Tab-separated table of C-alpha atoms in Angstrom:
chain	number	residue	atom	x	y	z
F	1	MET	CA	1.709	-3.338	16.787
F	2	GLY	CA	2.615	0.071	18.215
F	3	LYS	CA	0.359	2.732	19.579
F	4	ASN	CA	-1.668	4.809	17.162
F	5	ILE	CA	-0.226	8.314	17.202
F	6	ARG	CA	-2.887	9.709	14.884
F	7	THR	CA	-5.144	11.130	17.544
F	8	LYS	CA	-7.071	14.359	17.972
F	9	GLU	CA	-4.543	15.446	20.598
F	10	VAL	CA	-1.555	14.870	18.327
F	11	ASP	CA	-3.397	16.682	15.515
F	12	GLU	CA	-3.817	19.665	17.828
F	13	LEU	CA	-0.128	19.616	18.745
F	14	PHE	CA	0.859	19.507	15.064
F	15	ASP	CA	-1.573	22.327	14.270
F	16	ALA	CA	0.118	24.370	17.002
F	17	VAL	CA	3.555	23.643	15.487
F	18	LEU	CA	2.287	24.547	12.019
F	19	SER	CA	1.092	27.909	13.370
F	20	LEU	CA	4.620	28.944	14.365
F	21	ARG	CA	6.049	31.762	12.271
F	22	ASP	CA	9.772	31.738	12.973
F	23	ARG	CA	12.602	30.118	14.905
F	24	GLU	CA	12.034	32.300	17.980
F	25	GLU	CA	8.413	31.130	18.189
F	26	CYS	CA	9.681	27.542	17.876
F	27	TYR	CA	12.000	28.105	20.832
F	28	LYS	CA	9.149	29.542	22.888
F	29	LEU	CA	6.800	26.627	22.254
F	30	PHE	CA	9.322	23.799	22.377
F	31	GLU	CA	10.925	25.102	25.581
F	32	ASP	CA	7.457	24.977	27.161
F	33	VAL	CA	6.414	21.614	25.688
F	34	CYS	CA	9.688	19.693	26.006
F	35	THR	CA	12.250	19.268	28.712
F	36	VAL	CA	15.746	20.429	27.813
F	37	ASN	CA	16.859	16.798	27.510
F	38	GLU	CA	13.925	15.889	25.246
F	39	LEU	CA	14.678	18.783	22.920
F	40	LEU	CA	18.386	17.985	22.869
F	41	SER	CA	17.582	14.326	22.130
F	42	LEU	CA	15.354	15.321	19.204
F	43	SER	CA	18.014	17.618	17.785
F	44	GLN	CA	20.667	14.918	18.268
F	45	ARG	CA	18.566	12.395	16.308
F	46	PHE	CA	18.098	14.964	13.562
F	47	GLN	CA	21.879	15.473	13.332
F	48	VAL	CA	22.425	11.709	13.320
F	49	ALA	CA	19.956	11.352	10.435
F	50	LYS	CA	21.734	14.121	8.517
F	51	MET	CA	25.089	12.429	8.974
F	52	LEU	CA	23.742	8.996	8.028
F	53	THR	CA	22.269	10.534	4.882
F	54	LYS	CA	25.733	11.882	4.103
F	55	LYS	CA	27.106	8.311	4.501
F	56	LYS	CA	29.106	9.007	7.675
F	57	THR	CA	30.144	5.987	9.731
F	58	TYR	CA	28.651	5.147	13.110
F	59	LEU	CA	32.014	6.016	14.706
F	60	GLU	CA	32.131	9.430	13.014
F	61	ILE	CA	28.547	10.110	14.053
F	62	ALA	CA	29.073	8.983	17.640
F	63	GLU	CA	32.171	11.166	17.974
F	64	ALA	CA	30.498	14.230	16.431
F	65	THR	CA	27.129	13.997	18.187
F	66	GLY	CA	27.712	11.987	21.356
F	67	ALA	CA	24.904	9.647	20.269
F	68	SER	CA	25.079	6.022	21.314
F	69	THR	CA	25.287	3.314	18.681
F	70	ALA	CA	21.770	2.269	19.784
F	71	THR	CA	20.446	5.744	18.946
F	72	ILE	CA	22.307	5.799	15.643
F	73	SER	CA	20.910	2.374	14.780
F	74	ARG	CA	17.370	3.454	15.701
F	75	VAL	CA	17.643	6.531	13.476
F	76	ASN	CA	19.097	4.417	10.689
F	77	ARG	CA	16.079	2.079	10.888
F	78	SER	CA	13.818	5.136	10.583
F	79	LEU	CA	15.704	6.222	7.483
F	80	ILE	CA	15.393	2.773	5.925
F	81	TYR	CA	11.954	1.622	7.074
F	82	GLY	CA	10.241	4.830	8.190
F	83	ASN	CA	7.849	7.196	6.483
F	84	ASP	CA	10.507	9.212	4.579
F	85	GLY	CA	9.963	12.199	6.873
F	86	TYR	CA	13.670	12.860	7.214
F	87	ALA	CA	14.173	12.657	3.432
F	88	MET	CA	11.272	15.035	2.826
F	89	VAL	CA	12.638	17.624	5.237
F	90	PHE	CA	16.249	17.244	4.117
F	91	GLU	CA	15.205	17.846	0.532
F	92	ARG	CA	13.347	21.006	1.540
F	93	ILE	CA	16.180	22.451	3.607
F	94	GLU	CA	18.875	21.172	1.227
F	95	ILE	CA	21.241	19.499	3.682
């Protein structure tokens, strides 16, 4: 069993994210909280999830995003067995 992420500290982080008003505020916080590589990895996974949702092949995704097949597979597992977070967000932003 994995670690429990539902902690007071994670709640506080999410509350901070929910307080952000626009993209510029997101940049300010995430550039302070994340390393450049962490932020780029998160955005890469998001793009991989978008492309998987649009039924792109692993090869197409790897070529477009630079993601490894291991990353693509991990994101695919999240889409299939996860908490439907990607689906919820994609529906809201109409990908």
